[in-house]
PDB file of C-alpha atoms in Angstrom:
ATOM      1  CA  UNK A   1      -6.057  31.703  84.746  1.00 38.00           C
ATOM      2  CA  UNK A   2      -3.230  29.498  86.169  1.00 43.00           C
ATOM      3  CA  UNK A   3       0.549  30.099  86.571  1.00 50.00           C
ATOM      4  CA  UNK A   4       2.860  30.361  83.598  1.00 62.00           C
ATOM      5  CA  UNK A   5       4.597  27.084  82.968  1.00 64.00           C
ATOM      6  CA  UNK A   6       1.893  24.788  85.390  1.00 75.00           C
ATOM      7  CA  UNK A   7       2.036  22.016  82.849  1.00 86.00           C
ATOM      8  CA  UNK A   8      -1.927  21.827  82.857  1.00 92.00           C
ATOM      9  CA  UNK A   9      -1.750  21.179  78.642  1.00 97.00           C
ATOM     10  CA  UNK A  10       0.270  18.194  79.176  1.00 96.00           C
ATOM     11  CA  UNK A  11      -0.696  15.355  77.037  1.00 97.00           C
ATOM     12  CA  UNK A  12      -2.599  18.152  74.751  1.00 98.00           C
ATOM     13  CA  UNK A  13      -2.137  18.835  71.251  1.00 98.00           C
ATOM     14  CA  UNK A  14      -2.272  22.575  69.493  1.00 98.00           C
ATOM     15  CA  UNK A  15      -2.212  23.922  66.112  1.00 99.00           C
ATOM     16  CA  UNK A  16      -1.891  27.711  65.773  1.00 98.00           C
ATOM     17  CA  UNK A  17      -1.921  29.745  62.237  1.00 98.00           C
ATOM     18  CA  UNK A  18       0.126  32.712  61.750  1.00 98.00           C
ATOM     19  CA  UNK A  19       2.296  30.932  64.756  1.00 98.00           C
ATOM     20  CA  UNK A  20       5.686  32.868  63.716  1.00 97.00           C
ATOM     21  CA  UNK A  21       4.602  36.434  64.791  1.00 95.00           C
ATOM     22  CA  UNK A  22       2.732  38.419  67.361  1.00 95.00           C
ATOM     23  CA  UNK A  23       0.281  37.073  69.231  1.00 97.00           C
ATOM     24  CA  UNK A  24       0.294  33.504  67.675  1.00 98.00           C
ATOM     25  CA  UNK A  25       3.982  33.365  68.568  1.00 98.00           C
ATOM     26  CA  UNK A  26       3.021  34.429  72.144  1.00 98.00           C
ATOM     27  CA  UNK A  27       0.315  31.237  72.375  1.00 98.00           C
ATOM     28  CA  UNK A  28       2.776  28.711  70.910  1.00 98.00           C
ATOM     29  CA  UNK A  29       5.338  29.953  73.458  1.00 98.00           C
ATOM     30  CA  UNK A  30       2.918  29.704  76.290  1.00 98.00           C
ATOM     31  CA  UNK A  31       1.206  26.260  75.156  1.00 98.00           C
ATOM     32  CA  UNK A  32       4.990  24.746  75.369  1.00 98.00           C
ATOM     33  CA  UNK A  33       5.150  26.218  78.669  1.00 97.00           C
ATOM     34  CA  UNK A  34       2.178  24.603  79.937  1.00 97.00           C
ATOM     35  CA  UNK A  35       3.170  20.983  78.446  1.00 97.00           C
ATOM     36  CA  UNK A  36       1.325  20.800  75.019  1.00 98.00           C
ATOM     37  CA  UNK A  37       2.546  19.808  71.612  1.00 98.00           C
ATOM     38  CA  UNK A  38       2.236  22.522  69.242  1.00 98.00           C
ATOM     39  CA  UNK A  39       1.807  22.479  65.311  1.00 98.00           C
ATOM     40  CA  UNK A  40       2.339  26.090  64.416  1.00 98.00           C
ATOM     41  CA  UNK A  41       1.964  27.172  60.264  1.00 98.00           C
ATOM     42  CA  UNK A  42       2.696  30.660  58.557  1.00 98.00           C
ATOM     43  CA  UNK A  43       3.425  31.927  55.219  1.00 97.00           C
ATOM     44  CA  UNK A  44       7.279  31.388  55.675  1.00 98.00           C
ATOM     45  CA  UNK A  45       9.072  28.778  53.776  1.00 98.00           C
ATOM     46  CA  UNK A  46      10.611  25.912  56.443  1.00 97.00           C
ATOM     47  CA  UNK A  47      13.985  26.925  55.476  1.00 97.00           C
ATOM     48  CA  UNK A  48      13.672  30.483  55.835  1.00 97.00           C
ATOM     49  CA  UNK A  49      15.518  32.399  58.361  1.00 97.00           C
ATOM     50  CA  UNK A  50      12.868  32.819  60.759  1.00 97.00           C
ATOM     51  CA  UNK A  51      11.145  29.607  60.792  1.00 97.00           C
ATOM     52  CA  UNK A  52      13.937  27.952  61.082  1.00 97.00           C
ATOM     53  CA  UNK A  53      15.388  29.927  64.111  1.00 97.00           C
ATOM     54  CA  UNK A  54      11.824  29.968  65.390  1.00 98.00           C
ATOM     55  CA  UNK A  55      11.601  26.287  65.239  1.00 97.00           C
ATOM     56  CA  UNK A  56      15.284  25.706  66.663  1.00 97.00           C
ATOM     57  CA  UNK A  57      14.480  27.689  69.331  1.00 97.00           C
ATOM     58  CA  UNK A  58      11.224  26.199  70.607  1.00 98.00           C
ATOM     59  CA  UNK A  59      12.389  22.667  70.634  1.00 96.00           C
ATOM     60  CA  UNK A  60      11.254  19.311  69.833  1.00 96.00           C
ATOM     61  CA  UNK A  61       7.834  19.757  71.234  1.00 97.00           C
ATOM     62  CA  UNK A  62       6.827  22.353  68.090  1.00 98.00           C
ATOM     63  CA  UNK A  63       6.783  21.753  64.348  1.00 98.00           C
ATOM     64  CA  UNK A  64       6.276  23.989  61.699  1.00 98.00           C
ATOM     65  CA  UNK A  65       3.954  23.503  58.929  1.00 98.00           C
ATOM     66  CA  UNK A  66       4.390  25.964  56.019  1.00 98.00           C
ATOM     67  CA  UNK A  67       0.515  27.016  54.612  1.00 98.00           C
ATOM     68  CA  UNK A  68      -1.704  29.346  53.227  1.00 98.00           C
ATOM     69  CA  UNK A  69      -4.680  29.772  55.244  1.00 98.00           C
ATOM     70  CA  UNK A  70      -6.793  30.755  52.105  1.00 98.00           C
ATOM     71  CA  UNK A  71      -6.034  27.113  50.387  1.00 98.00           C
ATOM     72  CA  UNK A  72      -7.970  24.402  51.358  1.00 98.00           C
ATOM     73  CA  UNK A  73      -5.309  21.769  49.927  1.00 98.00           C
ATOM     74  CA  UNK A  74      -2.670  23.812  52.616  1.00 98.00           C
ATOM     75  CA  UNK A  75      -5.191  23.127  55.350  1.00 98.00           C
ATOM     76  CA  UNK A  76      -5.367  19.505  54.599  1.00 98.00           C
ATOM     77  CA  UNK A  77      -1.752  19.096  54.386  1.00 98.00           C
ATOM     78  CA  UNK A  78      -1.668  20.676  57.837  1.00 98.00           C
ATOM     79  CA  UNK A  79      -4.298  18.457  58.882  1.00 98.00           C
ATOM     80  CA  UNK A  80      -2.341  15.282  57.591  1.00 98.00           C
ATOM     81  CA  UNK A  81       0.492  16.485  58.847  1.00 97.00           C
ATOM     82  CA  UNK A  82      -0.977  16.682  62.535  1.00 98.00           C
ATOM     83  CA  UNK A  83      -2.488  13.343  62.191  1.00 98.00           C
ATOM     84  CA  UNK A  84       1.009  11.738  60.954  1.00 98.00           C
ATOM     85  CA  UNK A  85       3.152  13.455  63.906  1.00 97.00           C
ATOM     86  CA  UNK A  86       0.212  12.993  66.846  1.00 98.00           C
ATOM     87  CA  UNK A  87      -3.021  11.511  65.648  1.00 98.00           C
ATOM     88  CA  UNK A  88      -4.840  13.870  67.525  1.00 98.00           C
ATOM     89  CA  UNK A  89      -5.589  17.726  68.119  1.00 98.00           C
ATOM     90  CA  UNK A  90      -7.215  19.309  71.367  1.00 98.00           C
ATOM     91  CA  UNK A  91      -6.478  22.793  70.793  1.00 99.00           C
ATOM     92  CA  UNK A  92      -7.176  25.106  67.198  1.00 99.00           C
ATOM     93  CA  UNK A  93      -6.337  28.734  66.947  1.00 99.00           C
ATOM     94  CA  UNK A  94      -7.123  30.479  64.254  1.00 98.00           C
ATOM     95  CA  UNK A  95      -4.703  33.633  64.588  1.00 98.00           C
ATOM     96  CA  UNK A  96      -3.711  34.465  61.109  1.00 98.00           C
ATOM     97  CA  UNK A  97      -5.014  37.485  59.377  1.00 96.00           C
ATOM     98  CA  UNK A  98      -4.299  40.634  58.100  1.00 95.00           C
ATOM     99  CA  UNK A  99      -5.376  44.490  58.237  1.00 92.00           C
ATOM    100  CA  UNK A 100      -6.623  46.771  55.661  1.00 90.00           C
ATOM    101  CA  UNK A 101      -7.040  50.586  56.126  1.00 86.00           C
ATOM    102  CA  UNK A 102      -8.599  53.775  54.164  1.00 88.00           C
ATOM    103  CA  UNK A 103     -11.853  54.976  53.435  1.00 93.00           C
ATOM    104  CA  UNK A 104     -14.419  53.007  51.830  1.00 96.00           C
ATOM    105  CA  UNK A 105     -14.934  54.990  48.816  1.00 97.00           C
ATOM    106  CA  UNK A 106     -11.322  54.468  48.101  1.00 95.00           C
ATOM    107  CA  UNK A 107     -10.831  50.609  48.714  1.00 96.00           C
ATOM    108  CA  UNK A 108     -10.597  48.395  45.789  1.00 97.00           C
ATOM    109  CA  UNK A 109     -12.768  45.371  45.418  1.00 98.00           C
ATOM    110  CA  UNK A 110      -9.620  43.464  45.193  1.00 98.00           C
ATOM    111  CA  UNK A 111      -8.598  44.610  48.818  1.00 97.00           C
ATOM    112  CA  UNK A 112     -12.087  43.928  50.136  1.00 98.00           C
ATOM    113  CA  UNK A 113     -11.586  40.503  48.816  1.00 98.00           C
ATOM    114  CA  UNK A 114      -8.529  39.811  49.952  1.00 98.00           C
ATOM    115  CA  UNK A 115      -9.057  40.626  53.825  1.00 98.00           C
ATOM    116  CA  UNK A 116     -12.290  38.865  53.732  1.00 98.00           C
ATOM    117  CA  UNK A 117     -10.288  35.549  52.144  1.00 98.00           C
ATOM    118  CA  UNK A 118      -7.523  35.302  54.893  1.00 98.00           C
ATOM    119  CA  UNK A 119      -9.378  36.671  57.957  1.00 98.00           C
ATOM    120  CA  UNK A 120     -12.825  34.847  57.357  1.00 98.00           C
ATOM    121  CA  UNK A 121     -12.418  32.220  54.803  1.00 98.00           C
ATOM    122  CA  UNK A 122      -9.317  31.204  56.435  1.00 98.00           C
ATOM    123  CA  UNK A 123     -11.361  30.981  59.831  1.00 98.00           C
ATOM    124  CA  UNK A 124     -13.772  28.738  58.435  1.00 98.00           C
ATOM    125  CA  UNK A 125     -11.084  26.464  56.454  1.00 98.00           C
ATOM    126  CA  UNK A 126      -9.246  25.740  59.606  1.00 98.00           C
ATOM    127  CA  UNK A 127     -12.377  25.065  61.317  1.00 98.00           C
ATOM    128  CA  UNK A 128     -14.180  22.853  58.511  1.00 98.00           C
ATOM    129  CA  UNK A 129     -10.683  20.815  58.458  1.00 98.00           C
ATOM    130  CA  UNK A 130     -10.187  19.969  62.087  1.00 98.00           C
ATOM    131  CA  UNK A 131     -13.845  19.400  63.325  1.00 98.00           C
ATOM    132  CA  UNK A 132     -13.629  15.645  62.998  1.00 98.00           C
ATOM    133  CA  UNK A 133     -10.249  15.131  64.499  1.00 98.00           C
ATOM    134  CA  UNK A 134     -11.055  17.971  67.471  1.00 98.00           C
ATOM    135  CA  UNK A 135     -14.475  15.766  67.911  1.00 98.00           C
ATOM    136  CA  UNK A 136     -12.699  12.599  67.956  1.00 98.00           C
ATOM    137  CA  UNK A 137      -9.626  13.936  70.183  1.00 98.00           C
ATOM    138  CA  UNK A 138     -12.130  15.813  72.640  1.00 98.00           C
ATOM    139  CA  UNK A 139     -13.888  12.949  73.991  1.00 97.00           C
ATOM    140  CA  UNK A 140     -13.327  12.478  77.491  1.00 93.00           C
ATOM    141  CA  UNK A 141     -12.040  15.732  78.289  1.00 96.00           C
ATOM    142  CA  UNK A 142     -13.735  18.403  80.237  1.00 97.00           C
ATOM    143  CA  UNK A 143     -15.309  20.542  77.821  1.00 97.00           C
ATOM    144  CA  UNK A 144     -13.984  18.855  75.151  1.00 98.00           C
ATOM    145  CA  UNK A 145     -11.481  20.089  72.639  1.00 98.00           C
ATOM    146  CA  UNK A 146     -11.094  24.042  72.099  1.00 98.00           C
ATOM    147  CA  UNK A 147     -11.615  26.279  69.108  1.00 99.00           C
ATOM    148  CA  UNK A 148     -10.094  29.791  69.695  1.00 99.00           C
ATOM    149  CA  UNK A 149     -10.721  31.986  66.544  1.00 99.00           C
ATOM    150  CA  UNK A 150      -8.866  35.472  66.940  1.00 98.00           C
ATOM    151  CA  UNK A 151     -11.182  38.506  66.073  1.00 98.00           C
ATOM    152  CA  UNK A 152     -10.570  42.085  67.385  1.00 98.00           C
ATOM    153  CA  UNK A 153     -12.224  44.653  69.574  1.00 98.00           C
ATOM    154  CA  UNK A 154     -12.795  45.765  65.865  1.00 97.00           C
ATOM    155  CA  UNK A 155     -15.133  42.773  65.632  1.00 98.00           C
ATOM    156  CA  UNK A 156     -16.973  44.797  68.427  1.00 98.00           C
ATOM    157  CA  UNK A 157     -16.969  48.222  67.658  1.00 97.00           C
ATOM    158  CA  UNK A 158     -16.677  50.484  64.824  1.00 96.00           C
ATOM    159  CA  UNK A 159     -13.368  52.445  63.905  1.00 92.00           C
ATOM    160  CA  UNK A 160     -12.359  55.403  61.545  1.00 90.00           C
ATOM    161  CA  UNK A 161     -11.189  54.123  58.106  1.00 89.00           C
ATOM    162  CA  UNK A 162     -11.005  50.161  58.891  1.00 93.00           C
ATOM    163  CA  UNK A 163     -14.505  49.398  57.888  1.00 97.00           C
ATOM    164  CA  UNK A 164     -13.189  45.772  55.965  1.00 97.00           C
ATOM    165  CA  UNK A 165     -11.350  45.175  58.932  1.00 96.00           C
ATOM    166  CA  UNK A 166     -14.103  45.705  60.860  1.00 98.00           C
ATOM    167  CA  UNK A 167     -16.478  43.457  58.860  1.00 98.00           C
ATOM    168  CA  UNK A 168     -13.913  40.633  58.670  1.00 98.00           C
ATOM    169  CA  UNK A 169     -13.624  40.448  62.292  1.00 98.00           C
ATOM    170  CA  UNK A 170     -17.510  40.781  62.647  1.00 98.00           C
ATOM    171  CA  UNK A 171     -17.593  37.916  60.758  1.00 98.00           C
ATOM    172  CA  UNK A 172     -15.107  35.787  62.620  1.00 98.00           C
ATOM    173  CA  UNK A 173     -17.460  36.886  66.069  1.00 98.00           C
ATOM    174  CA  UNK A 174     -20.740  35.704  64.522  1.00 98.00           C
ATOM    175  CA  UNK A 175     -19.316  32.368  62.693  1.00 99.00           C
ATOM    176  CA  UNK A 176     -18.161  31.500  66.339  1.00 99.00           C
ATOM    177  CA  UNK A 177     -21.081  31.897  67.798  1.00 98.00           C
ATOM    178  CA  UNK A 178     -22.537  29.809  65.118  1.00 98.00           C
ATOM    179  CA  UNK A 179     -20.361  26.858  65.150  1.00 99.00           C
ATOM    180  CA  UNK A 180     -20.418  26.906  69.148  1.00 98.00           C
ATOM    181  CA  UNK A 181     -24.386  26.485  68.820  1.00 98.00           C
ATOM    182  CA  UNK A 182     -23.903  23.955  66.335  1.00 98.00           C
ATOM    183  CA  UNK A 183     -21.633  21.785  67.967  1.00 98.00           C
ATOM    184  CA  UNK A 184     -23.282  21.652  71.038  1.00 98.00           C
ATOM    185  CA  UNK A 185     -26.673  21.047  69.739  1.00 98.00           C
ATOM    186  CA  UNK A 186     -25.068  18.105  67.994  1.00 98.00           C
ATOM    187  CA  UNK A 187     -23.669  17.034  71.391  1.00 98.00           C
ATOM    188  CA  UNK A 188     -20.064  17.480  69.968  1.00 98.00           C
ATOM    189  CA  UNK A 189     -17.291  17.520  72.176  1.00 98.00           C
ATOM    190  CA  UNK A 190     -15.663  20.636  70.961  1.00 98.00           C
ATOM    191  CA  UNK A 191     -16.046  24.337  72.643  1.00 98.00           C
ATOM    192  CA  UNK A 192     -15.887  27.617  70.349  1.00 99.00           C
ATOM    193  CA  UNK A 193     -14.984  31.010  71.732  1.00 99.00           C
ATOM    194  CA  UNK A 194     -13.530  34.312  70.199  1.00 98.00           C
ATOM    195  CA  UNK A 195     -10.436  36.352  71.523  1.00 98.00           C
ATOM    196  CA  UNK A 196     -11.090  40.059  70.961  1.00 98.00           C
ATOM    197  CA  UNK A 197      -7.615  41.812  71.778  1.00 98.00           C
ATOM    198  CA  UNK A 198      -7.466  45.658  71.717  1.00 96.00           C
ATOM    199  CA  UNK A 199      -4.110  47.624  70.621  1.00 94.00           C
ATOM    200  CA  UNK A 200      -1.036  45.046  70.979  1.00 94.00           C
ATOM    201  CA  UNK A 201       2.360  45.699  70.175  1.00 90.00           C
ATOM    202  CA  UNK A 202       3.068  43.269  67.082  1.00 83.00           C
ATOM    203  CA  UNK A 203       4.327  43.387  63.753  1.00 80.00           C
ATOM    204  CA  UNK A 204       0.717  44.005  62.293  1.00 78.00           C
ATOM    205  CA  UNK A 205      -0.104  47.068  64.695  1.00 78.00           C
ATOM    206  CA  UNK A 206       3.594  48.136  63.684  1.00 79.00           C
ATOM    207  CA  UNK A 207       2.805  47.741  59.504  1.00 79.00           C
ATOM    208  CA  UNK A 208      -0.624  49.288  60.249  1.00 78.00           C
ATOM    209  CA  UNK A 209       0.528  52.458  61.636  1.00 80.00           C
ATOM    210  CA  UNK A 210       3.189  52.658  59.165  1.00 82.00           C
ATOM    211  CA  UNK A 211       0.698  53.037  56.703  1.00 79.00           C
ATOM    212  CA  UNK A 212      -1.245  56.041  58.290  1.00 75.00           C
ATOM    213  CA  UNK A 213       1.839  57.618  58.919  1.00 80.00           C
ATOM    214  CA  UNK A 214       2.473  56.921  54.966  1.00 82.00           C
ATOM    215  CA  UNK A 215      -0.895  58.710  54.523  1.00 79.00           C
ATOM    216  CA  UNK A 216      -0.172  61.828  56.527  1.00 80.00           C
ATOM    217  CA  UNK A 217      -2.179  61.080  59.946  1.00 77.00           C
ATOM    218  CA  UNK A 218       1.132  61.301  61.766  1.00 81.00           C
ATOM    219  CA  UNK A 219       4.938  62.006  61.511  1.00 83.00           C
ATOM    220  CA  UNK A 220       6.009  58.830  62.790  1.00 86.00           C
ATOM    221  CA  UNK A 221       4.676  55.626  64.292  1.00 87.00           C
ATOM    222  CA  UNK A 222       5.612  55.902  67.716  1.00 88.00           C
ATOM    223  CA  UNK A 223       3.333  59.248  67.694  1.00 86.00           C
ATOM    224  CA  UNK A 224       0.284  56.677  66.830  1.00 87.00           C
ATOM    225  CA  UNK A 225       1.633  54.049  69.567  1.00 85.00           C
ATOM    226  CA  UNK A 226       1.623  56.909  71.838  1.00 90.00           C
ATOM    227  CA  UNK A 227      -1.774  58.102  71.047  1.00 88.00           C
ATOM    228  CA  UNK A 228      -3.350  54.438  70.892  1.00 89.00           C
ATOM    229  CA  UNK A 229      -1.796  54.407  74.678  1.00 92.00           C
ATOM    230  CA  UNK A 230      -3.421  57.402  75.990  1.00 94.00           C
ATOM    231  CA  UNK A 231      -6.921  56.474  74.276  1.00 94.00           C
ATOM    232  CA  UNK A 232      -6.456  53.331  76.096  1.00 96.00           C
ATOM    233  CA  UNK A 233      -7.890  53.411  79.831  1.00 97.00           C
ATOM    234  CA  UNK A 234      -5.289  51.198  81.542  1.00 97.00           C
ATOM    235  CA  UNK A 235      -2.697  53.924  79.761  1.00 97.00           C
ATOM    236  CA  UNK A 236      -0.651  51.561  77.658  1.00 96.00           C
ATOM    237  CA  UNK A 237      -0.702  48.588  74.848  1.00 96.00           C
ATOM    238  CA  UNK A 238      -0.813  45.338  75.470  1.00 96.00           C
ATOM    239  CA  UNK A 239       2.185  42.565  75.151  1.00 96.00           C
ATOM    240  CA  UNK A 240       1.220  39.583  73.064  1.00 97.00           C
ATOM    241  CA  UNK A 241       1.746  37.322  76.168  1.00 97.00           C
ATOM    242  CA  UNK A 242      -1.187  38.840  77.893  1.00 98.00           C
ATOM    243  CA  UNK A 243      -3.635  37.993  75.030  1.00 98.00           C
ATOM    244  CA  UNK A 244      -1.688  34.341  75.183  1.00 98.00           C
ATOM    245  CA  UNK A 245      -2.801  33.885  78.741  1.00 98.00           C
ATOM    246  CA  UNK A 246      -6.415  34.880  77.346  1.00 98.00           C
ATOM    247  CA  UNK A 247      -6.101  31.908  74.657  1.00 98.00           C
ATOM    248  CA  UNK A 248      -4.616  29.684  77.172  1.00 98.00           C
ATOM    249  CA  UNK A 249      -7.291  30.103  79.548  1.00 98.00           C
ATOM    250  CA  UNK A 250      -9.892  29.601  76.589  1.00 98.00           C
ATOM    251  CA  UNK A 251      -7.716  26.351  75.766  1.00 98.00           C
ATOM    252  CA  UNK A 252      -7.834  24.795  79.207  1.00 98.00           C
ATOM    253  CA  UNK A 253     -10.545  23.139  81.114  1.00 97.00           C
ATOM    254  CA  UNK A 254     -10.809  26.212  83.368  1.00 97.00           C
ATOM    255  CA  UNK A 255     -12.844  27.824  80.702  1.00 98.00           C
ATOM    256  CA  UNK A 256     -14.946  23.923  80.086  1.00 98.00           C
ATOM    257  CA  UNK A 257     -18.324  26.120  80.852  1.00 98.00           C
ATOM    258  CA  UNK A 258     -17.742  28.522  77.592  1.00 98.00           C
ATOM    259  CA  UNK A 259     -18.789  28.327  74.823  1.00 98.00           C
ATOM    260  CA  UNK A 260     -19.958  30.872  71.888  1.00 98.00           C
ATOM    261  CA  UNK A 261     -18.456  33.425  73.994  1.00 98.00           C
ATOM    262  CA  UNK A 262     -16.196  36.535  73.252  1.00 98.00           C
ATOM    263  CA  UNK A 263     -13.188  36.966  75.593  1.00 98.00           C
ATOM    264  CA  UNK A 264     -12.100  40.892  75.369  1.00 98.00           C
ATOM    265  CA  UNK A 265      -8.743  41.684  76.555  1.00 98.00           C
ATOM    266  CA  UNK A 266      -8.331  45.547  75.559  1.00 98.00           C
ATOM    267  CA  UNK A 267      -7.107  47.503  78.280  1.00 98.00           C
ATOM    268  CA  UNK A 268     -10.736  48.892  78.810  1.00 98.00           C
ATOM    269  CA  UNK A 269     -10.985  50.409  75.121  1.00 96.00           C
ATOM    270  CA  UNK A 270     -14.419  48.899  74.280  1.00 97.00           C
ATOM    271  CA  UNK A 271     -15.421  50.224  78.190  1.00 97.00           C
ATOM    272  CA  UNK A 272     -15.789  53.654  77.278  1.00 94.00           C
TER     273      UNK A 272
END
């Protein structure tokens, strides 16, 4: 992986869903540091305090689009915004997602469908909407355009009381392999790979740990952070920027021979 700020994405355009927080925001910041122009989306209104402050901080190379990843018309509006502003797209990061904890017998169908709607349908719709533009933009680029679908180590291994999340992230993993083969066999200049983070210091993880505390699994969230760090071979949780480095690698020509692959960044969790 190249050094931060090497401008190796100069002239490239990237789209990142769930881009206002956590791994998504870290990816946006890394892409900008590497010279790309970035469109990020999230659920927040453009004039919300977080969205406005984030865009003001990121600068003119970043554009914000409010979008619900479960709505196809929102994806189409996002695509239209990309075309109007840039006329091209080289990198798509499907990052938006939620978690769901609880025993399978107490999980209601509405909650199951919601996590599938966001974590799986949202990825499908993003790919479906942007494939024509990615294929056009990828012409002449070594390796072509790049799709990075954010899965999880929970898309590789099971974990206690997160079976709906396991299922959704496993679906992202295999969907990514399916489209990778489809594009390759059609000789479309698009690569597709999945990212599998371990436990990362993000608002999503913090919220999930708080729900475990509320259910009596621990006295406070810090206890859960400490427990997960102790169970991770490398001895700590990841910083979002460390995941963004992996996403940058998959977005760059350094990974031009990778498609249908899984990039696992988990501090050794799944090696155990």
